[in-house]
Amino acid sequence: MARHGRSLAWQLTLRIVLPQGLIMMAAFLILGYQIHRDSVSYVDPKLVEEVQDSLVPANDGGIALSPTKALRQAMHDYPDLWIVARDEAGHAYRQGTPPASLAPLIDRLDRLAASDIHGSRAPYTDTAAIRLVEWKFRKVHFMMGGASTTSAGGLTTMVADYLTWRLLLPTVLATLIIVPIIVRRSMKSVREVARHADAIDVEKRGAKLADQTVPYEIQPLVRGFNAALTRVSEGYDVRDRFLASAAHELRAPIAILRTRIEAMDPGPERTRLIGDVARLWNLAEQLLDLQRFNGDAAACQRLDLAKLAADTVGDIAPVALESGNDIAFDGPGTPVWVHGDALALSRVLMNLIQNAMMHAGDEGPISVAVNTLGELSVTDEGRGVPLGERDRIFEPFYRTRPSSTGTGLGLHLARQVVERHGGSIDVIDAEHGGACFRVRLPLSAA
């Protein structure tokens, strides 16, 4: 099973979220230390909310206090609790005795915004909270103090709780959503390059990836991949030059050998040697075909597959008959137009017929057929190809029988040529036993 790498988007997200959390925690600690060092005091926020809920409009249009249960308990526990309220129309309410130091603020209370006043020394009698109550038709400003104040630890917890829900959590959630989106959008060009790399055919020289479209940090990887492609292409060029040279060098001695064998007296040995030399000649020519034809349209022409097959069968029929193999051709009677290299495709068919002659047994019949779908088949009545070897026989130098006289290259070269024509080749069981090799080629438009 292939292992999938970790998501870059989530790695970046976590590496951003974790420092954010640590920075926030550090800020809470620093804030708590600062509050503790400065001995800052606040009126208990819960008590402030109770007063805010208890202020109600009076029947005469003024301001009244209808204490909640919690506020009544606080008034009992803190006898010095005081409350002053004033609206913009001049109505006022007073509960308890405010410190004289805050008198100037009380006179202008209706002009003050929500704020907190911190007493500088214990018991913090000057600590007060100013808040705003909004009723249907008016606003009431109130100030209160003389009650419990929060400790440094409690205040720090309150601030942390406030900032966690209003700052840290939204920031983390935004990071979890936004960063993956940004990363995926930024990696769009990388995915395009990956699709391009996946479509590269190493058999076609000069293919490279565009490194200008990917992020700067990934360009070295793309350039390294392109350098590897260049080395592979150079290796293929060296191999192709060697195979072409070897095939050219083989043609002359094979031709001389064929001439000498044909001059021998007729007999079984001469027949076998002629067949072996024909296979060697066809193999050398297929090696040259691979160097000459690379699937480009310029090397192709529109040709009749049925006629090509009929001519090839006619060329090899004397050799097959001399070997004792009957050979028959079945065509559709109408042209089957395909695009391809006539010589290369003819040698593919020649290779398949020679392969059938090797494996069909003495005097075994061989059938060659072409249909209107662009399918060419060669059928024998030999031993057939075992199911587990039907893909391997197209590998170079693989032979179903180690003692076989074949080279193990013919079928491999045949598949290479067919695939460069945009087609496919496979083998199935023949109807009456033996093997049936099928070549499928794309039909040519009129």
Tab-separated table of C-alpha atoms in Angstrom:
chain	number	residue	atom	x	y	z
A	1	MET	CA	0.000	0.000	0.000
A	2	ALA	CA	1.349	3.424	-0.967
A	3	ARG	CA	2.059	5.751	1.932
A	4	HIS	CA	0.655	9.245	1.633
A	5	GLY	CA	2.732	12.176	2.848
A	6	ARG	CA	1.414	14.609	5.403
A	7	SER	CA	-0.592	17.548	4.128
A	8	LEU	CA	1.513	20.693	3.724
A	9	ALA	CA	-1.576	22.838	4.351
A	10	TRP	CA	-2.244	21.231	7.734
A	11	GLN	CA	1.434	21.261	8.713
A	12	LEU	CA	1.595	25.006	8.085
A	13	THR	CA	-1.726	25.536	9.855
A	14	LEU	CA	-0.577	23.731	12.990
A	15	ARG	CA	2.757	25.528	12.943
A	16	ILE	CA	0.904	28.841	12.857
A	17	VAL	CA	-1.828	27.967	15.372
A	18	LEU	CA	0.547	26.645	18.041
A	19	PRO	CA	2.667	29.826	18.185
A	20	GLN	CA	-0.535	31.869	18.252
A	21	GLY	CA	-1.726	29.950	21.301
A	22	LEU	CA	1.643	30.275	23.018
A	23	ILE	CA	1.765	34.006	22.304
A	24	MET	CA	-1.731	34.459	23.751
A	25	MET	CA	-0.845	32.475	26.881
A	26	ALA	CA	2.301	34.529	27.320
A	27	ALA	CA	0.230	37.700	26.928
A	28	PHE	CA	-2.188	36.489	29.627
A	29	LEU	CA	0.693	35.787	31.994
A	30	ILE	CA	2.307	39.158	31.335
A	31	LEU	CA	-1.017	40.914	31.811
A	32	GLY	CA	-1.639	39.080	35.070
A	33	TYR	CA	1.808	39.954	36.341
A	34	GLN	CA	1.309	43.585	35.381
A	35	ILE	CA	-2.054	43.724	37.158
A	36	HIS	CA	-0.565	42.087	40.250
A	37	ARG	CA	2.453	44.395	40.267
A	38	ASP	CA	0.343	47.516	39.863
A	39	SER	CA	-2.218	46.309	42.449
A	40	VAL	CA	-5.014	47.155	40.044
A	41	SER	CA	-8.510	46.677	41.478
A	42	TYR	CA	-11.869	46.268	39.740
A	43	VAL	CA	-15.400	46.139	41.055
A	44	ASP	CA	-16.661	42.572	40.791
A	45	PRO	CA	-18.106	42.347	37.246
A	46	LYS	CA	-20.926	40.037	38.341
A	47	LEU	CA	-22.056	42.553	40.958
A	48	VAL	CA	-21.988	45.301	38.304
A	49	GLU	CA	-24.292	43.191	36.127
A	50	GLU	CA	-26.682	42.688	39.057
A	51	VAL	CA	-26.929	46.474	39.553
A	52	GLN	CA	-27.428	46.937	35.819
A	53	ASP	CA	-30.345	44.487	35.896
A	54	SER	CA	-31.872	46.082	39.008
A	55	LEU	CA	-32.164	49.664	37.745
A	56	VAL	CA	-35.705	50.216	36.396
A	57	PRO	CA	-37.830	53.245	35.380
A	58	ALA	CA	-39.738	54.758	38.308
A	59	ASN	CA	-43.487	55.426	38.128
A	60	ASP	CA	-42.900	59.179	38.221
A	61	GLY	CA	-40.512	59.004	35.251
A	62	GLY	CA	-37.408	58.929	37.402
A	63	ILE	CA	-35.008	56.091	38.225
A	64	ALA	CA	-35.655	53.342	40.757
A	65	LEU	CA	-33.802	50.290	42.059
A	66	SER	CA	-35.515	46.916	42.174
A	67	PRO	CA	-32.748	44.726	43.656
A	68	THR	CA	-32.313	41.193	42.451
A	69	LYS	CA	-31.796	38.459	45.010
A	70	ALA	CA	-28.046	38.539	44.464
A	71	LEU	CA	-27.922	42.317	44.818
A	72	ARG	CA	-29.928	42.228	48.064
A	73	GLN	CA	-27.419	39.727	49.436
A	74	ALA	CA	-24.514	41.961	48.353
A	75	MET	CA	-26.126	45.001	49.989
A	76	HIS	CA	-26.377	42.958	53.168
A	77	ASP	CA	-22.778	41.722	52.964
A	78	TYR	CA	-21.319	45.123	51.991
A	79	PRO	CA	-22.964	47.913	54.023
A	80	ASP	CA	-20.754	50.488	52.289
A	81	LEU	CA	-22.130	49.572	48.838
A	82	TRP	CA	-23.204	52.719	47.026
A	83	ILE	CA	-24.940	53.330	43.706
A	84	VAL	CA	-25.475	56.576	41.826
A	85	ALA	CA	-27.508	56.811	38.609
A	86	ARG	CA	-28.352	59.739	36.335
A	87	ASP	CA	-30.035	60.080	32.954
A	88	GLU	CA	-29.668	62.786	30.331
A	89	ALA	CA	-32.947	64.403	31.392
A	90	GLY	CA	-31.564	65.166	34.859
A	91	HIS	CA	-33.307	62.377	36.805
A	92	ALA	CA	-31.052	60.882	39.485
A	93	TYR	CA	-30.934	58.016	41.919
A	94	ARG	CA	-28.602	57.514	44.909
A	95	GLN	CA	-28.070	54.493	47.162
A	96	GLY	CA	-25.446	54.691	49.909
A	97	THR	CA	-22.670	57.257	50.296
A	98	PRO	CA	-20.054	57.623	47.542
A	99	PRO	CA	-16.538	58.759	48.527
A	100	ALA	CA	-15.967	62.521	48.331
A	101	SER	CA	-13.080	61.986	45.922
A	102	LEU	CA	-15.541	60.849	43.218
A	103	ALA	CA	-18.023	63.741	43.677
A	104	PRO	CA	-16.790	65.675	40.601
A	105	LEU	CA	-17.426	62.603	38.422
A	106	ILE	CA	-20.897	62.059	39.856
A	107	ASP	CA	-21.933	65.566	38.855
A	108	ARG	CA	-20.989	64.810	35.224
A	109	LEU	CA	-22.013	61.145	35.232
A	110	ASP	CA	-24.483	61.499	32.361
A	111	ARG	CA	-21.561	62.526	30.097
A	112	LEU	CA	-19.217	59.641	30.968
A	113	ALA	CA	-18.834	56.433	28.979
A	114	ALA	CA	-18.497	52.964	30.443
A	115	SER	CA	-15.194	52.781	32.325
A	116	ASP	CA	-13.494	51.561	35.488
A	117	ILE	CA	-11.820	53.619	38.198
A	118	HIS	CA	-9.052	51.861	40.086
A	119	GLY	CA	-8.234	52.671	43.654
A	120	SER	CA	-4.493	52.943	44.286
A	121	ARG	CA	-4.375	51.787	47.879
A	122	ALA	CA	-6.141	49.208	50.029
A	123	PRO	CA	-8.962	48.995	50.919
A	124	TYR	CA	-9.574	50.583	47.483
A	125	THR	CA	-12.512	52.725	48.576
A	126	ASP	CA	-12.068	54.831	45.453
A	127	THR	CA	-12.568	51.844	43.146
A	128	ALA	CA	-15.713	52.272	41.061
A	129	ALA	CA	-17.368	51.090	37.866
A	130	ILE	CA	-19.282	53.295	35.416
A	131	ARG	CA	-21.778	51.623	33.111
A	132	LEU	CA	-24.685	52.456	30.829
A	133	VAL	CA	-28.232	51.072	30.916
A	134	GLU	CA	-30.299	51.471	27.768
A	135	TRP	CA	-34.051	51.603	28.215
A	136	LYS	CA	-36.636	52.001	25.505
A	137	PHE	CA	-36.666	55.798	25.354
A	138	ARG	CA	-33.637	56.885	27.379
A	139	LYS	CA	-30.200	55.998	28.622
A	140	VAL	CA	-29.127	55.821	32.242
A	141	HIS	CA	-25.509	56.164	33.384
A	142	PHE	CA	-24.667	54.680	36.761
A	143	MET	CA	-21.625	54.452	39.002
A	144	MET	CA	-21.160	52.024	41.860
A	145	GLY	CA	-18.521	51.003	44.390
A	146	GLY	CA	-17.919	50.166	48.020
A	147	ALA	CA	-18.328	46.430	47.351
A	148	SER	CA	-16.055	43.470	46.644
A	149	THR	CA	-13.183	43.919	44.200
A	150	THR	CA	-11.525	41.255	42.136
A	151	SER	CA	-8.111	39.902	43.090
A	152	ALA	CA	-5.175	39.906	40.685
A	153	GLY	CA	-5.676	36.195	39.967
A	154	GLY	CA	-9.385	36.558	39.478
A	155	LEU	CA	-8.921	39.585	37.290
A	156	THR	CA	-6.355	37.733	35.181
A	157	THR	CA	-8.776	34.839	34.784
A	158	MET	CA	-11.512	37.250	33.783
A	159	VAL	CA	-9.314	38.942	31.197
A	160	ALA	CA	-8.105	35.576	29.871
A	161	ASP	CA	-11.668	34.334	29.574
A	162	TYR	CA	-12.661	37.549	27.786
A	163	LEU	CA	-9.759	37.405	25.335
A	164	THR	CA	-10.024	33.650	24.743
A	165	TRP	CA	-13.547	33.822	23.373
A	166	ARG	CA	-13.182	37.167	21.643
A	167	LEU	CA	-9.620	36.973	20.302
A	168	LEU	CA	-7.852	33.622	20.572
A	169	LEU	CA	-10.683	31.337	19.452
A	170	PRO	CA	-11.696	33.456	16.407
A	171	THR	CA	-8.042	33.770	15.426
A	172	VAL	CA	-7.461	30.008	15.626
A	173	LEU	CA	-10.658	29.215	13.721
A	174	ALA	CA	-9.806	31.758	11.035
A	175	THR	CA	-6.330	30.260	10.735
A	176	LEU	CA	-7.696	26.715	10.439
A	177	ILE	CA	-9.983	27.820	7.599
A	178	ILE	CA	-7.932	30.432	5.770
A	179	VAL	CA	-4.425	28.915	5.782
A	180	PRO	CA	-5.401	25.620	4.057
A	181	ILE	CA	-7.314	27.597	1.422
A	182	ILE	CA	-4.349	29.898	0.816
A	183	VAL	CA	-1.910	26.984	0.656
A	184	ARG	CA	-4.094	25.022	-1.767
A	185	ARG	CA	-4.482	28.067	-4.016
A	186	SER	CA	-0.736	28.671	-3.843
A	187	MET	CA	-0.071	25.009	-4.729
A	188	LYS	CA	-2.327	25.107	-7.799
A	189	SER	CA	0.671	25.601	-10.078
A	190	VAL	CA	2.424	22.666	-8.389
A	191	ARG	CA	-0.549	20.411	-9.127
A	192	GLU	CA	-0.463	21.550	-12.754
A	193	VAL	CA	3.224	20.650	-12.959
A	194	ALA	CA	2.494	17.276	-11.329
A	195	ARG	CA	-0.163	16.529	-13.960
A	196	HIS	CA	2.305	17.535	-16.654
A	197	ALA	CA	4.941	15.229	-15.144
A	198	ASP	CA	2.441	12.369	-14.997
A	199	ALA	CA	1.723	12.792	-18.715
A	200	ILE	CA	5.363	12.780	-19.782
A	201	ASP	CA	6.326	9.954	-22.136
A	202	VAL	CA	10.010	9.156	-21.628
A	203	GLU	CA	10.111	7.692	-25.117
A	204	LYS	CA	9.554	11.187	-26.503
A	205	ARG	CA	12.686	13.245	-26.189
A	206	GLY	CA	12.947	16.806	-24.931
A	207	ALA	CA	9.998	16.745	-22.500
A	208	LYS	CA	10.498	19.115	-19.566
A	209	LEU	CA	8.497	20.779	-16.817
A	210	ALA	CA	7.995	24.538	-16.681
A	211	ASP	CA	9.675	25.793	-13.498
A	212	GLN	CA	8.706	29.465	-13.836
A	213	THR	CA	5.079	28.849	-12.835
A	214	VAL	CA	5.783	27.119	-9.498
A	215	PRO	CA	6.721	28.874	-6.235
A	216	TYR	CA	10.370	29.865	-5.874
A	217	GLU	CA	10.973	27.300	-3.123
A	218	ILE	CA	9.855	24.410	-5.363
A	219	GLN	CA	11.792	25.464	-8.454
A	220	PRO	CA	14.966	23.529	-7.419
A	221	LEU	CA	12.882	20.326	-7.272
A	222	VAL	CA	11.456	20.966	-10.756
A	223	ARG	CA	14.909	21.778	-12.138
A	224	GLY	CA	16.269	18.580	-10.586
A	225	PHE	CA	13.459	16.601	-12.204
A	226	ASN	CA	14.210	18.226	-15.566
A	227	ALA	CA	17.895	17.377	-15.184
A	228	ALA	CA	16.927	13.753	-14.494
A	229	LEU	CA	14.745	13.752	-17.626
A	230	THR	CA	17.677	15.075	-19.620
A	231	ARG	CA	19.934	12.291	-18.345
A	232	VAL	CA	17.275	9.685	-19.156
A	233	SER	CA	16.868	11.151	-22.644
A	234	GLU	CA	20.614	11.089	-23.202
A	235	GLY	CA	20.693	7.469	-22.039
A	236	TYR	CA	17.946	6.580	-24.503
A	237	ASP	CA	19.846	8.362	-27.274
A	238	VAL	CA	22.974	6.368	-26.508
A	239	ARG	CA	20.948	3.145	-26.494
A	240	ASP	CA	19.205	4.022	-29.743
A	241	ARG	CA	22.471	4.854	-31.485
A	242	PHE	CA	23.922	1.551	-30.333
A	243	LEU	CA	20.895	-0.454	-31.491
A	244	ALA	CA	20.814	1.330	-34.835
A	245	SER	CA	24.511	0.720	-35.380
A	246	ALA	CA	24.184	-2.918	-34.349
A	247	ALA	CA	21.193	-3.435	-36.655
A	248	HIS	CA	23.044	-1.865	-39.580
A	249	GLU	CA	26.106	-4.013	-38.919
A	250	LEU	CA	23.947	-7.156	-38.740
A	251	ARG	CA	22.218	-6.624	-42.066
A	252	ALA	CA	25.254	-7.409	-44.218
A	253	PRO	CA	26.271	-10.716	-42.574
A	254	ILE	CA	22.607	-11.823	-42.388
A	255	ALA	CA	22.191	-11.128	-46.122
A	256	ILE	CA	25.362	-13.088	-46.923
A	257	LEU	CA	24.208	-15.946	-44.685
A	258	ARG	CA	20.794	-16.020	-46.335
A	259	THR	CA	22.368	-16.165	-49.814
A	260	ARG	CA	24.594	-19.080	-48.832
A	261	ILE	CA	21.719	-20.993	-47.236
A	262	GLU	CA	19.507	-20.523	-50.272
A	263	ALA	CA	22.283	-22.048	-52.353
A	264	MET	CA	22.170	-25.245	-50.291
A	265	ASP	CA	20.449	-28.370	-51.534
A	266	PRO	CA	16.744	-28.540	-50.588
A	267	GLY	CA	15.973	-30.364	-47.366
A	268	PRO	CA	14.680	-30.001	-43.811
A	269	GLU	CA	17.895	-28.434	-42.558
A	270	ARG	CA	17.868	-25.799	-45.302
A	271	THR	CA	14.221	-25.008	-44.532
A	272	ARG	CA	14.917	-24.529	-40.821
A	273	LEU	CA	17.936	-22.338	-41.537
A	274	ILE	CA	15.955	-20.183	-43.970
A	275	GLY	CA	13.294	-19.647	-41.281
A	276	ASP	CA	15.931	-18.771	-38.659
A	277	VAL	CA	17.657	-16.304	-40.964
A	278	ALA	CA	14.314	-14.725	-41.875
A	279	ARG	CA	13.611	-14.142	-38.189
A	280	LEU	CA	17.055	-12.599	-37.673
A	281	TRP	CA	16.547	-10.339	-40.701
A	282	ASN	CA	13.127	-9.239	-39.507
A	283	LEU	CA	14.507	-8.595	-36.005
A	284	ALA	CA	17.293	-6.365	-37.361
A	285	GLU	CA	14.800	-4.467	-39.490
A	286	GLN	CA	12.485	-3.950	-36.482
A	287	LEU	CA	15.374	-2.487	-34.517
A	288	LEU	CA	15.858	0.003	-37.319
A	289	ASP	CA	12.101	0.662	-37.400
A	290	LEU	CA	12.184	1.763	-33.770
A	291	GLN	CA	14.944	4.269	-34.501
A	292	ARG	CA	13.253	5.529	-37.661
A	293	PHE	CA	9.677	5.736	-36.397
A	294	ASN	CA	8.753	7.472	-33.123
A	295	GLY	CA	4.989	7.789	-33.563
A	296	ASP	CA	5.147	11.256	-35.121
A	297	ALA	CA	2.523	12.071	-37.727
A	298	ALA	CA	5.149	13.063	-40.302
A	299	ALA	CA	6.362	9.457	-40.577
A	300	CYS	CA	2.842	8.065	-41.023
A	301	GLN	CA	0.709	7.674	-44.082
A	302	ARG	CA	-2.846	6.554	-44.729
A	303	LEU	CA	-2.784	2.889	-45.668
A	304	ASP	CA	-5.122	-0.049	-46.129
A	305	LEU	CA	-4.466	-2.503	-43.304
A	306	ALA	CA	-6.225	-5.324	-45.166
A	307	LYS	CA	-4.033	-4.919	-48.263
A	308	LEU	CA	-0.877	-4.604	-46.168
A	309	ALA	CA	-1.712	-7.852	-44.348
A	310	ALA	CA	-2.556	-9.656	-47.578
A	311	ASP	CA	0.736	-8.586	-49.183
A	312	THR	CA	2.731	-9.625	-46.110
A	313	VAL	CA	1.055	-13.037	-46.018
A	314	GLY	CA	1.846	-13.432	-49.725
A	315	ASP	CA	5.517	-12.591	-49.099
A	316	ILE	CA	5.985	-15.085	-46.277
A	317	ALA	CA	3.726	-17.830	-47.652
A	318	PRO	CA	6.536	-19.636	-49.540
A	319	VAL	CA	8.645	-19.877	-46.395
A	320	ALA	CA	5.662	-21.060	-44.347
A	321	LEU	CA	4.674	-23.668	-46.922
A	322	GLU	CA	8.235	-24.909	-47.181
A	323	SER	CA	8.226	-25.316	-43.386
A	324	GLY	CA	5.018	-27.353	-43.624
A	325	ASN	CA	2.674	-24.705	-42.245
A	326	ASP	CA	-0.503	-23.880	-44.106
A	327	ILE	CA	-1.223	-20.165	-43.959
A	328	ALA	CA	-4.548	-18.494	-44.755
A	329	PHE	CA	-5.720	-14.884	-44.874
A	330	ASP	CA	-9.231	-13.620	-44.196
A	331	GLY	CA	-9.975	-9.971	-45.019
A	332	PRO	CA	-13.178	-7.890	-45.051
A	333	GLY	CA	-13.133	-7.293	-48.806
A	334	THR	CA	-13.158	-3.514	-48.267
A	335	PRO	CA	-10.287	-1.192	-47.302
A	336	VAL	CA	-9.521	-0.769	-43.602
A	337	TRP	CA	-7.838	2.617	-43.422
A	338	VAL	CA	-5.314	3.347	-40.670
A	339	HIS	CA	-2.442	5.785	-40.258
A	340	GLY	CA	0.971	4.261	-39.864
A	341	ASP	CA	4.348	3.256	-41.223
A	342	ALA	CA	3.754	0.520	-43.801
A	343	LEU	CA	7.189	-1.096	-43.456
A	344	ALA	CA	7.092	-1.132	-39.643
A	345	LEU	CA	3.564	-2.597	-39.492
A	346	SER	CA	4.404	-5.169	-42.147
A	347	ARG	CA	7.359	-6.359	-40.088
A	348	VAL	CA	5.163	-6.557	-36.962
A	349	LEU	CA	2.846	-8.929	-38.829
A	350	MET	CA	5.849	-10.820	-40.204
A	351	ASN	CA	7.149	-11.226	-36.657
A	352	LEU	CA	3.821	-12.585	-35.406
A	353	ILE	CA	3.593	-15.063	-38.291
A	354	GLN	CA	7.169	-16.258	-37.687
A	355	ASN	CA	6.369	-16.611	-33.994
A	356	ALA	CA	3.311	-18.709	-34.889
A	357	MET	CA	5.445	-20.882	-37.191
A	358	MET	CA	7.832	-21.551	-34.305
A	359	HIS	CA	5.102	-22.530	-31.849
A	360	ALA	CA	2.400	-24.036	-34.080
A	361	GLY	CA	4.225	-27.332	-34.429
A	362	ASP	CA	4.984	-29.238	-37.606
A	363	GLU	CA	2.459	-28.651	-40.335
A	364	GLY	CA	0.300	-26.535	-38.049
A	365	PRO	CA	-2.117	-24.176	-39.798
A	366	ILE	CA	-1.777	-20.397	-39.314
A	367	SER	CA	-4.613	-17.924	-39.863
A	368	VAL	CA	-4.242	-14.188	-40.436
A	369	ALA	CA	-7.375	-12.033	-40.306
A	370	VAL	CA	-8.288	-8.346	-40.529
A	371	ASN	CA	-11.676	-6.866	-39.619
A	372	THR	CA	-13.277	-3.482	-40.244
A	373	LEU	CA	-12.554	-2.307	-36.688
A	374	GLY	CA	-8.824	-2.055	-37.367
A	375	GLU	CA	-8.039	-5.345	-35.658
A	376	LEU	CA	-5.367	-7.671	-37.057
A	377	SER	CA	-5.050	-11.211	-35.641
A	378	VAL	CA	-2.623	-14.109	-36.110
A	379	THR	CA	-3.858	-17.497	-34.873
A	380	ASP	CA	-2.065	-20.833	-34.572
A	381	GLU	CA	-3.013	-24.230	-33.180
A	382	GLY	CA	0.027	-24.762	-31.003
A	383	ARG	CA	0.335	-25.079	-27.244
A	384	GLY	CA	-0.966	-21.559	-26.580
A	385	VAL	CA	0.347	-19.104	-23.993
A	386	PRO	CA	-0.340	-19.773	-20.275
A	387	LEU	CA	-2.467	-17.106	-18.607
A	388	GLY	CA	0.293	-16.103	-16.191
A	389	GLU	CA	2.769	-15.442	-19.015
A	390	ARG	CA	0.619	-13.377	-21.384
A	391	ASP	CA	2.062	-10.081	-20.225
A	392	ARG	CA	5.589	-11.317	-19.676
A	393	ILE	CA	6.061	-12.603	-23.239
A	394	PHE	CA	6.207	-8.974	-24.377
A	395	GLU	CA	9.119	-8.259	-22.042
A	396	PRO	CA	12.562	-8.165	-23.674
A	397	PHE	CA	14.486	-11.469	-23.704
A	398	TYR	CA	11.654	-13.405	-22.039
A	399	ARG	CA	10.940	-16.826	-23.552
A	400	THR	CA	8.234	-19.265	-22.523
A	401	ARG	CA	10.647	-22.144	-23.130
A	402	PRO	CA	14.332	-21.662	-22.207
A	403	SER	CA	15.316	-24.110	-24.950
A	404	SER	CA	13.490	-22.072	-27.606
A	405	THR	CA	15.521	-20.892	-30.573
A	406	GLY	CA	13.963	-17.416	-30.383
A	407	THR	CA	15.773	-14.356	-29.059
A	408	GLY	CA	12.979	-13.121	-26.801
A	409	LEU	CA	13.060	-9.713	-28.526
A	410	GLY	CA	10.565	-10.093	-31.370
A	411	LEU	CA	7.332	-9.652	-29.421
A	412	HIS	CA	8.837	-6.833	-27.358
A	413	LEU	CA	9.793	-4.935	-30.513
A	414	ALA	CA	6.382	-5.637	-32.026
A	415	ARG	CA	4.631	-4.105	-28.999
A	416	GLN	CA	6.928	-1.060	-29.115
A	417	VAL	CA	6.080	-0.419	-32.773
A	418	VAL	CA	2.337	-0.954	-32.268
A	419	GLU	CA	2.198	1.351	-29.228
A	420	ARG	CA	4.029	4.065	-31.149
A	421	HIS	CA	1.185	3.829	-33.657
A	422	GLY	CA	-1.284	4.478	-30.830
A	423	GLY	CA	-2.463	0.859	-30.827
A	424	SER	CA	-2.238	-2.192	-28.578
A	425	ILE	CA	-1.284	-5.839	-28.820
A	426	ASP	CA	-2.298	-8.798	-26.654
A	427	VAL	CA	-2.730	-12.563	-26.779
A	428	ILE	CA	-5.759	-14.751	-25.994
A	429	ASP	CA	-6.707	-18.396	-26.418
A	430	ALA	CA	-7.570	-19.341	-29.976
A	431	GLU	CA	-10.987	-20.840	-30.683
A	432	HIS	CA	-9.562	-24.263	-31.620
A	433	GLY	CA	-6.609	-24.227	-29.240
A	434	GLY	CA	-3.319	-22.416	-29.575
A	435	ALA	CA	-2.721	-18.685	-29.358
A	436	CYS	CA	-4.336	-15.706	-31.015
A	437	PHE	CA	-2.284	-12.495	-31.146
A	438	ARG	CA	-4.439	-9.396	-31.685
A	439	VAL	CA	-3.192	-6.004	-32.883
A	440	ARG	CA	-5.632	-3.103	-32.571
A	441	LEU	CA	-4.923	0.125	-34.477
A	442	PRO	CA	-6.964	3.342	-34.494
A	443	LEU	CA	-8.946	3.791	-37.696
A	444	SER	CA	-8.132	6.728	-39.941
A	445	ALA	CA	-10.781	9.285	-40.797
A	446	ALA	CA	-11.650	9.564	-44.466
